[in-house]
GROMACS .gro file of C-alpha atoms in nm:
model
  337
    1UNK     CA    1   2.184   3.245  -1.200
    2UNK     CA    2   2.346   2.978  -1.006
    3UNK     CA    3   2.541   2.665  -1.194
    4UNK     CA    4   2.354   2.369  -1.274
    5UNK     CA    5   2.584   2.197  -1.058
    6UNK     CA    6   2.437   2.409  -0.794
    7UNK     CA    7   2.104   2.284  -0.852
    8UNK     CA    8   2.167   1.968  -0.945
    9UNK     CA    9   2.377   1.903  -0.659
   10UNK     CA   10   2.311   2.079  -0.284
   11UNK     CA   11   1.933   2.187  -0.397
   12UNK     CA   12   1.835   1.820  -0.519
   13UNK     CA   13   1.999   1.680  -0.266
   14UNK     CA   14   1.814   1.917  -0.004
   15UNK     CA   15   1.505   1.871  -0.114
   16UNK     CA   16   1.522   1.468  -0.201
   17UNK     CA   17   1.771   1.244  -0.008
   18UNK     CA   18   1.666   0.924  -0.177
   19UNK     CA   19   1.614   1.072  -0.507
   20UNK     CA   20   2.003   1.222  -0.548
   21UNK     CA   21   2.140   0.877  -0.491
   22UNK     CA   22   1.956   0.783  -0.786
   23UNK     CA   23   2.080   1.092  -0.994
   24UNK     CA   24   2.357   0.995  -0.841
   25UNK     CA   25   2.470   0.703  -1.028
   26UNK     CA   26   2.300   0.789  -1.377
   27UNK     CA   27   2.533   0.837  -1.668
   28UNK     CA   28   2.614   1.199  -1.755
   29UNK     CA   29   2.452   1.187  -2.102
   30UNK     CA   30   2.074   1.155  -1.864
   31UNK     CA   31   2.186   1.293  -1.560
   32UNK     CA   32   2.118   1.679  -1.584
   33UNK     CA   33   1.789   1.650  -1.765
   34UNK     CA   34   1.612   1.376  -1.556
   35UNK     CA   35   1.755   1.607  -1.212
   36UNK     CA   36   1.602   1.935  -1.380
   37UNK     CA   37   1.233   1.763  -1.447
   38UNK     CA   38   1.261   1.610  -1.055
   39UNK     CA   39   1.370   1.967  -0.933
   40UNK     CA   40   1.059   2.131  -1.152
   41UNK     CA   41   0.827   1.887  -1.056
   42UNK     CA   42   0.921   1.924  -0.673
   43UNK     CA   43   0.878   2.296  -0.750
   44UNK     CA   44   0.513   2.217  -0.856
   45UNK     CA   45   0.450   1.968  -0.582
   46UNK     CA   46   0.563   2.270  -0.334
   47UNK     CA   47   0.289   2.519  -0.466
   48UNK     CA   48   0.011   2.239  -0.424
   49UNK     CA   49   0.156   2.157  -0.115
   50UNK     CA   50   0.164   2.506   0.024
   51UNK     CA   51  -0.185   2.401   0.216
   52UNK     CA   52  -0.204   2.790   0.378
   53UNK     CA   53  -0.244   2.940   0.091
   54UNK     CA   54  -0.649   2.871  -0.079
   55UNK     CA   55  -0.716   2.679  -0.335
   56UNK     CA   56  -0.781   2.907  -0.598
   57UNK     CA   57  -0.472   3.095  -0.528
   58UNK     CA   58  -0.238   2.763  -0.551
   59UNK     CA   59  -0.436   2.673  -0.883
   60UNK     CA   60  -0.316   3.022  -1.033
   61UNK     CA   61   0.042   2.985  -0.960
   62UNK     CA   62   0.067   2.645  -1.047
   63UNK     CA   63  -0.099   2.718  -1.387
   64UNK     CA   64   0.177   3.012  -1.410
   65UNK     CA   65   0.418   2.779  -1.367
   66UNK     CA   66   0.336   2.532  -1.586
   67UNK     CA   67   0.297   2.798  -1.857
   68UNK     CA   68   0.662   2.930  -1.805
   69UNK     CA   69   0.770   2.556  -1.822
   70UNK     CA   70   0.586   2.490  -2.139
   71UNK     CA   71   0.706   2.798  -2.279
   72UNK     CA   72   0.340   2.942  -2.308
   73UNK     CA   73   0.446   3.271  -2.183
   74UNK     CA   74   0.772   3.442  -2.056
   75UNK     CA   75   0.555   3.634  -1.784
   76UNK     CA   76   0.781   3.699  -1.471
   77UNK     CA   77   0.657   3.490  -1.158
   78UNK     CA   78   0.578   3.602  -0.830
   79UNK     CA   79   0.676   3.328  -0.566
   80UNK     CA   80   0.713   3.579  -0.246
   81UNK     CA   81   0.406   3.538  -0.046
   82UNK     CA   82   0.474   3.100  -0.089
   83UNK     CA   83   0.809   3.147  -0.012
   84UNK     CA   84   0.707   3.324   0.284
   85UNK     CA   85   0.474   3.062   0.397
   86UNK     CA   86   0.716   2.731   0.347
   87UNK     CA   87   0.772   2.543   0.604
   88UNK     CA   88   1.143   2.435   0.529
   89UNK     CA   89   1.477   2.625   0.395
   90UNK     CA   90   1.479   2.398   0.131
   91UNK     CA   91   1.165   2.452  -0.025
   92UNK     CA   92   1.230   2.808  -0.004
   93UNK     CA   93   1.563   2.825  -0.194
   94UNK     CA   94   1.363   2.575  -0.453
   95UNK     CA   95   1.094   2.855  -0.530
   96UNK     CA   96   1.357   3.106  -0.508
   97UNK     CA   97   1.573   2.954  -0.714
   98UNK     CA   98   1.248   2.862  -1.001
   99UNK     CA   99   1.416   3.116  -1.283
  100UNK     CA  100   1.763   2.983  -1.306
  101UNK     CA  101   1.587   2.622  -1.302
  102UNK     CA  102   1.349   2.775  -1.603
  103UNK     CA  103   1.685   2.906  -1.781
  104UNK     CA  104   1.897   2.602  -1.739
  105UNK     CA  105   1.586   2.407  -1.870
  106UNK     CA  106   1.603   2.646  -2.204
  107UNK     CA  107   1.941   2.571  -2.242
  108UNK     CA  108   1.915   2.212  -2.309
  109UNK     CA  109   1.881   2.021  -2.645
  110UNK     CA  110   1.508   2.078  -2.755
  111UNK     CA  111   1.444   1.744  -2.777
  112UNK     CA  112   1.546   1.730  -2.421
  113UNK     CA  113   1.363   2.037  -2.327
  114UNK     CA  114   1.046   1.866  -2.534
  115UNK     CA  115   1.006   1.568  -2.294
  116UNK     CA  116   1.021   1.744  -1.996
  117UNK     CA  117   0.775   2.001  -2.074
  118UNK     CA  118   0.555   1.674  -2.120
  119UNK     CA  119   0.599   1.509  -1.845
  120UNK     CA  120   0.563   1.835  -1.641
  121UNK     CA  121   0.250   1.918  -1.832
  122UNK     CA  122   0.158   1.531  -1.709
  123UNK     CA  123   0.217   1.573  -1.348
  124UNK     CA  124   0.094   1.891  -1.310
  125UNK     CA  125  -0.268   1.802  -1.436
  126UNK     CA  126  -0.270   1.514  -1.152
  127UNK     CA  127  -0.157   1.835  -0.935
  128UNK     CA  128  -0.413   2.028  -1.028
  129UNK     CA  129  -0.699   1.729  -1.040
  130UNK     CA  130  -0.586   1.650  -0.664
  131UNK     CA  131  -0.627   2.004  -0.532
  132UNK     CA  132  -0.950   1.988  -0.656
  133UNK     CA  133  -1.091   1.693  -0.564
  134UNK     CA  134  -0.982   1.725  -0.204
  135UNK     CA  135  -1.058   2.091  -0.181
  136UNK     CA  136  -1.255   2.150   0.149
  137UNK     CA  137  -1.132   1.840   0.259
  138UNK     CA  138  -1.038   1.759   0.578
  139UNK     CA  139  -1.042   1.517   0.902
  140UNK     CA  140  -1.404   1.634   0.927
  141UNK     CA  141  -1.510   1.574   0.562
  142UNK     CA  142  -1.248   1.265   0.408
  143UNK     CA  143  -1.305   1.323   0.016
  144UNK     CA  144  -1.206   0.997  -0.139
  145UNK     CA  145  -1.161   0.895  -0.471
  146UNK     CA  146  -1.438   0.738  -0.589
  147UNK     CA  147  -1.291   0.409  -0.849
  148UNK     CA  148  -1.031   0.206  -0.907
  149UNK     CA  149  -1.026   0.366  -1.262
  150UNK     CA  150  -0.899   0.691  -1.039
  151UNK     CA  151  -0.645   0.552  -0.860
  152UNK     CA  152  -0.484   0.444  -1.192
  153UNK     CA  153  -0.513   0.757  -1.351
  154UNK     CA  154  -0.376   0.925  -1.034
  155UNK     CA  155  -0.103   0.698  -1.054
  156UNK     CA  156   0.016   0.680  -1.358
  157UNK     CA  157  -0.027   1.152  -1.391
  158UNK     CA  158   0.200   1.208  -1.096
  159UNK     CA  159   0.461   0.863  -1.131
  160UNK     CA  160   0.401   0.647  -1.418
  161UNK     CA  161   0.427   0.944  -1.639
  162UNK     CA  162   0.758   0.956  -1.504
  163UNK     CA  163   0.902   0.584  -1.601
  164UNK     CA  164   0.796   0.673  -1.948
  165UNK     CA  165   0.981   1.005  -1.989
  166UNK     CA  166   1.320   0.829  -1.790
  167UNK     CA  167   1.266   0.565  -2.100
  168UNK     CA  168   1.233   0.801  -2.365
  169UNK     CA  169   1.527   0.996  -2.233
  170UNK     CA  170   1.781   0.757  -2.208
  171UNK     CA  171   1.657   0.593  -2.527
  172UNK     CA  172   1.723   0.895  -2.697
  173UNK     CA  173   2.052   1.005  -2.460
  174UNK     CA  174   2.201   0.699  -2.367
  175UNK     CA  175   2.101   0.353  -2.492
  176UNK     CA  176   2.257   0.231  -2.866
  177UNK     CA  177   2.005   0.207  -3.165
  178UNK     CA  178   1.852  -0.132  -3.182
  179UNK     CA  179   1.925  -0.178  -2.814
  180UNK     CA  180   1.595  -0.428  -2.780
  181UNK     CA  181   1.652  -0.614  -3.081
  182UNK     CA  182   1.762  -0.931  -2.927
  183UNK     CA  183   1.470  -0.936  -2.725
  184UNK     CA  184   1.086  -0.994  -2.701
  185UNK     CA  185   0.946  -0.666  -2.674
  186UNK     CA  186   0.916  -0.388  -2.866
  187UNK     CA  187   0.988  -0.040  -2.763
  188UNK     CA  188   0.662   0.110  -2.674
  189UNK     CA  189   0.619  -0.241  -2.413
  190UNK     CA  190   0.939  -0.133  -2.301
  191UNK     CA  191   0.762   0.163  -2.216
  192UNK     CA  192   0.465   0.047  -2.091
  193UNK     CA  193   0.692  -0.178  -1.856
  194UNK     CA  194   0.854   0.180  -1.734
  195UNK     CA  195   0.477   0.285  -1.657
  196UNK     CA  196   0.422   0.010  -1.477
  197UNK     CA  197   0.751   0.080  -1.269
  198UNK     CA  198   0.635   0.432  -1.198
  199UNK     CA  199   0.275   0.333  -1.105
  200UNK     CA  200   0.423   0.073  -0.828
  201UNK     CA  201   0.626   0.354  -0.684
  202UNK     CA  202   0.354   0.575  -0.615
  203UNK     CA  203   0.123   0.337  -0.486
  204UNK     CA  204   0.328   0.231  -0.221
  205UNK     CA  205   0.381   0.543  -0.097
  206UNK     CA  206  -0.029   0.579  -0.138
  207UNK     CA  207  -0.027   0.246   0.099
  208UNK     CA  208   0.245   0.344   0.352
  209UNK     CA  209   0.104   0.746   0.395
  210UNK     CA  210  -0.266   0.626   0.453
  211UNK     CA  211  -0.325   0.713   0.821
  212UNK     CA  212  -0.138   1.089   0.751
  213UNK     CA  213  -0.355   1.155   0.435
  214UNK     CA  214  -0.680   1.056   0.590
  215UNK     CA  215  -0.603   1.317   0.872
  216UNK     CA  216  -0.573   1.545   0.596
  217UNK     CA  217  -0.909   1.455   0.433
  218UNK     CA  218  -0.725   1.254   0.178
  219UNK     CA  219  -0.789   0.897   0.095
  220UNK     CA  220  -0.691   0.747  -0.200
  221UNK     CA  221  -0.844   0.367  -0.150
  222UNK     CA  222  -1.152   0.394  -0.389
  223UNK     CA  223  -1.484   0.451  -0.194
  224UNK     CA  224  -1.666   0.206  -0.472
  225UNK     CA  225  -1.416  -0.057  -0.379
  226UNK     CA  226  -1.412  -0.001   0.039
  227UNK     CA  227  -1.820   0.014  -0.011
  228UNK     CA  228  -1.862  -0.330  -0.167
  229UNK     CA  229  -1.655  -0.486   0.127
  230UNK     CA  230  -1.896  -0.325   0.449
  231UNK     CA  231  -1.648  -0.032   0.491
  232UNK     CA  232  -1.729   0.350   0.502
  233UNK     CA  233  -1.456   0.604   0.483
  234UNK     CA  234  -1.443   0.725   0.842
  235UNK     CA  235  -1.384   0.372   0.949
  236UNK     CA  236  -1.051   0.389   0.835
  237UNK     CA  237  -0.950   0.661   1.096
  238UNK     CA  238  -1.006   0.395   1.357
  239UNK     CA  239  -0.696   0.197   1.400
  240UNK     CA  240  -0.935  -0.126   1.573
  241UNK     CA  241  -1.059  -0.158   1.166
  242UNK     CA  242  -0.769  -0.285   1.039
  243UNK     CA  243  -0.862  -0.624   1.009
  244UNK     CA  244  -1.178  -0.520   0.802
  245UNK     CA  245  -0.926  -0.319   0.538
  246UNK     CA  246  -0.628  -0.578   0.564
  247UNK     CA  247  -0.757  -0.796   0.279
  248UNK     CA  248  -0.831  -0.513   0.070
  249UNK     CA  249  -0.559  -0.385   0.119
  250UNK     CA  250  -0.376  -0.679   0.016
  251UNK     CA  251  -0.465  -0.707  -0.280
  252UNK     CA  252  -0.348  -0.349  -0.319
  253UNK     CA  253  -0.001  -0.468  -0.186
  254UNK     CA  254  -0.036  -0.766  -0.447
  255UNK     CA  255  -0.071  -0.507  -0.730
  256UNK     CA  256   0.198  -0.272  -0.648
  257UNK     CA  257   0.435  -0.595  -0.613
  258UNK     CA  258   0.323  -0.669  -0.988
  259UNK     CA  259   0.406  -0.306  -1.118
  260UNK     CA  260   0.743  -0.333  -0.926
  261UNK     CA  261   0.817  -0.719  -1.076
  262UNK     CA  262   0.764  -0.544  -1.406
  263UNK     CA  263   0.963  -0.275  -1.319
  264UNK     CA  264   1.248  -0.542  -1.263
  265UNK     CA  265   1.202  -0.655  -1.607
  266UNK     CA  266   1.195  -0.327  -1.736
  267UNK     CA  267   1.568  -0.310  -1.567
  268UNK     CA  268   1.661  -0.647  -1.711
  269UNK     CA  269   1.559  -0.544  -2.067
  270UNK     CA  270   1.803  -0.209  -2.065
  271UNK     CA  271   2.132  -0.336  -2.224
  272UNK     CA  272   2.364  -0.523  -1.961
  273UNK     CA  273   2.665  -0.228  -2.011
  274UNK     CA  274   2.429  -0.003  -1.880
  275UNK     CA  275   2.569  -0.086  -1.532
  276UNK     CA  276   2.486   0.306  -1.369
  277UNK     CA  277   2.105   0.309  -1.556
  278UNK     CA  278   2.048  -0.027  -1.427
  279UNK     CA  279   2.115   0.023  -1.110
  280UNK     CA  280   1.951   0.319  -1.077
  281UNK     CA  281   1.617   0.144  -1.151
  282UNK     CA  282   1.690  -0.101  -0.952
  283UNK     CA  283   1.777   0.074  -0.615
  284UNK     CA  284   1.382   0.207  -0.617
  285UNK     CA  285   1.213  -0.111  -0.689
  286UNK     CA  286   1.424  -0.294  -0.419
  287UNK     CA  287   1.403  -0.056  -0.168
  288UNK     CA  288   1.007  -0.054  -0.278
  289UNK     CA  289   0.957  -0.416  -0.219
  290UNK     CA  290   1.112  -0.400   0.137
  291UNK     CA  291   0.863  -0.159   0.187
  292UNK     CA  292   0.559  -0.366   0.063
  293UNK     CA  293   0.640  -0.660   0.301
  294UNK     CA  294   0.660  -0.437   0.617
  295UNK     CA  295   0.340  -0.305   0.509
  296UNK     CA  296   0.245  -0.700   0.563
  297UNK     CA  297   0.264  -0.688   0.883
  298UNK     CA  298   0.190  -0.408   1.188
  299UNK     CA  299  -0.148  -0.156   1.219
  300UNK     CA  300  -0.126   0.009   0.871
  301UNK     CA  301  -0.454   0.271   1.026
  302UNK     CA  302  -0.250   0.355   1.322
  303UNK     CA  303  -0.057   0.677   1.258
  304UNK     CA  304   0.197   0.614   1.482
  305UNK     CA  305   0.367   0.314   1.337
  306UNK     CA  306   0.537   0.568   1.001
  307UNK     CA  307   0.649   0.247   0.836
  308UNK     CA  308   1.009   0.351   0.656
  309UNK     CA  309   1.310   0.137   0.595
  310UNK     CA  310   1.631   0.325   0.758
  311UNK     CA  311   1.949   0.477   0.619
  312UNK     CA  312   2.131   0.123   0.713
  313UNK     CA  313   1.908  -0.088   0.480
  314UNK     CA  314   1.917   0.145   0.203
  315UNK     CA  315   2.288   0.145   0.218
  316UNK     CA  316   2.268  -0.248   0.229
  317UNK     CA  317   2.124  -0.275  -0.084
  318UNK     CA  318   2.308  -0.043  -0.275
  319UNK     CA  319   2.612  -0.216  -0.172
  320UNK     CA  320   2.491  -0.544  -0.230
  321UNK     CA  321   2.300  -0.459  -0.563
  322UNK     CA  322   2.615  -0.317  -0.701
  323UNK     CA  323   2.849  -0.626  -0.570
  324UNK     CA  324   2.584  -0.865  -0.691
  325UNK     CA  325   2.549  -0.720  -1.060
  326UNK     CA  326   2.842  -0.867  -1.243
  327UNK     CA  327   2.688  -1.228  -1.043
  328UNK     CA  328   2.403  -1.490  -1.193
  329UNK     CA  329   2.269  -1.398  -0.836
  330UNK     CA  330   2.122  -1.038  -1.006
  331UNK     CA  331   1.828  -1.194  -1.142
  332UNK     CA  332   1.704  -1.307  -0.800
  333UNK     CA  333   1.787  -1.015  -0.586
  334UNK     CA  334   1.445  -0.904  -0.505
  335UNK     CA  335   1.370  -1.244  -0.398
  336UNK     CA  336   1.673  -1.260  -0.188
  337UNK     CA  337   1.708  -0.955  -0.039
   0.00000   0.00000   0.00000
């Protein structure tokens, strides 16, 4: 079995640029669990990704999977035909690699071990749900989802899920009893707050990857919602519709600006000596709201413009998040950056 540092170093960082600078900076007490759940869920995400492979056959080993994680059943897996059909060396060494991420998830604290089973049992239900809702899907037949009810459940299996296990683990790893008493929320809005963070996330990268998924057979604007406005699902493969979607798909924008200003206060709330946990939240949502207003502007139906702020920006506003913090200026950095 390879070290943890193995894993949690040159795999994570192979598989997820943006998310290791992120792991990055966490405190040590947070660090290793909240790497292992990203490297298991990314290990899920590959099997429902592997799009050569049918259906059925992805549903099984996903479902194996997600029993070895939960500790269901100790049954050996059998990754070689998917890692034969990946794509990328990283996502092969990732399923190769799957026992010694299993083993070094055993050997945690099973509290530890408790919420990441959960939010892996999470995600992996929206994994499941998506593979079959879109199965047969494709440029020919666009499956979309069909309410806005579905979006939010969407979001909230495969991301918001996520802000509320990062809260729950560093509120049992890292932050001191009591650590919201001086403030006006309790714990489980504190949560709710990291749900909201989560759910932002994800729909911005629902927004930015719309032309790509709808070439897929994917779309994850509701149909009920696009029907009330004049507009059928095919129309969106037609770049010259834009202007029918844009104020739509404003108002999408608007909402996933309102999970990410919540997210901000969710980042405000954690205790002010949490410099590394702070600005690990913060790096996302920032780098998130850049996002959102270039999604403002341009053909967001044409597949050629892949919106995507570069390595240079991102590196602006780590450095500038991290030389602003101990400044009255930190409040207002989303606003001014």
């Amino acid at each position: 079995m390879p070290p943890a540092n193995e894993l949690l170093t040159d795999l994570l960082k192979d598989v997820s640029r943006s998310f290791y600078l992120t792991l990055r900076v966490l405190p040590k007490s947070v660090r290793q669990q909240i790497g292992l759940a990203y490297l298991l869920a990314r290990t899920t995400d590959t099997i429902a990704d592997t799009e050569i492979l049918p259906v059925e056959q992805r549903l099984k080993l996903l479902e194996r999977l997600r029993d070895r994680i939960s500790g269901r059943t100790t049954e050996a897996l059998d990754f070689a035909e998917l890692i034969r059909n990946q794509g990328t060396p990283a996502e092969r060494v990732l399923l190769e690699k799957v026992e010694a991420a299993l083993a070094l998830l055993n050997s945690l604290a099973p509290a530890d071990q408790t919420l990441i089973r959960e939010v892996i049992e999470t995600i992996t239900s929206g994994q499941g749900l998506d593979l079959q809702r879109f199965a047969g899907a494709s440029r020919d037949h666009i499956v979309a989802l069909r309410t806005d009810d579905e979006l939010d459940d969407y979001t909230y299996r495969v991301a918001g899920c996520v802000g509320e296990f990062w809260t729950k683990m560093c509120v049992q790893n890292q932050f001191s009893d009591g650590f919201l008493k001086d403030r006006s929320v309790s714990e489980k809005q504190f949560e709710a707050l990291g749900v909201r963070f989560g759910k932002g996330l994800q729909l911005i990268n629902i927004l930015r990857d719309l032309p790509v998924d709808l070439r897929s057979g994917r779309c994850y604007l509701p149909e009920e919602q696009l029907s009330a406005r004049g507009i059928a699902v095919r129309d969106l493969l037609e770049p010259a519709n834009e202007p029918r979607l844009r104020p739509f798909y404003n108002e999408l924008l608007d909402r996933a600006k309102a999970h990410l200003t919540a997210g901000w206060e969710y980042t405000n709330l954690i205790p002010r000596p949490e410099v590394r946990v702070r600005l690990a939240c913060a790096w996302p949502i920032l780098i998130g709201l850049k996002t959102l207003e270039r999604l403002r502007i341009g053909n967001v139906l044409d597949p050629q413009q892949r919106i995507k702020i570069n390595r240079r920006e991102v590196r602006n506003v780590l450095i500038r998040s991290a030389l602003t913090y101990p400044l009255p200026g930190w409040r207002t950095l989303p606003e001014r950056l």
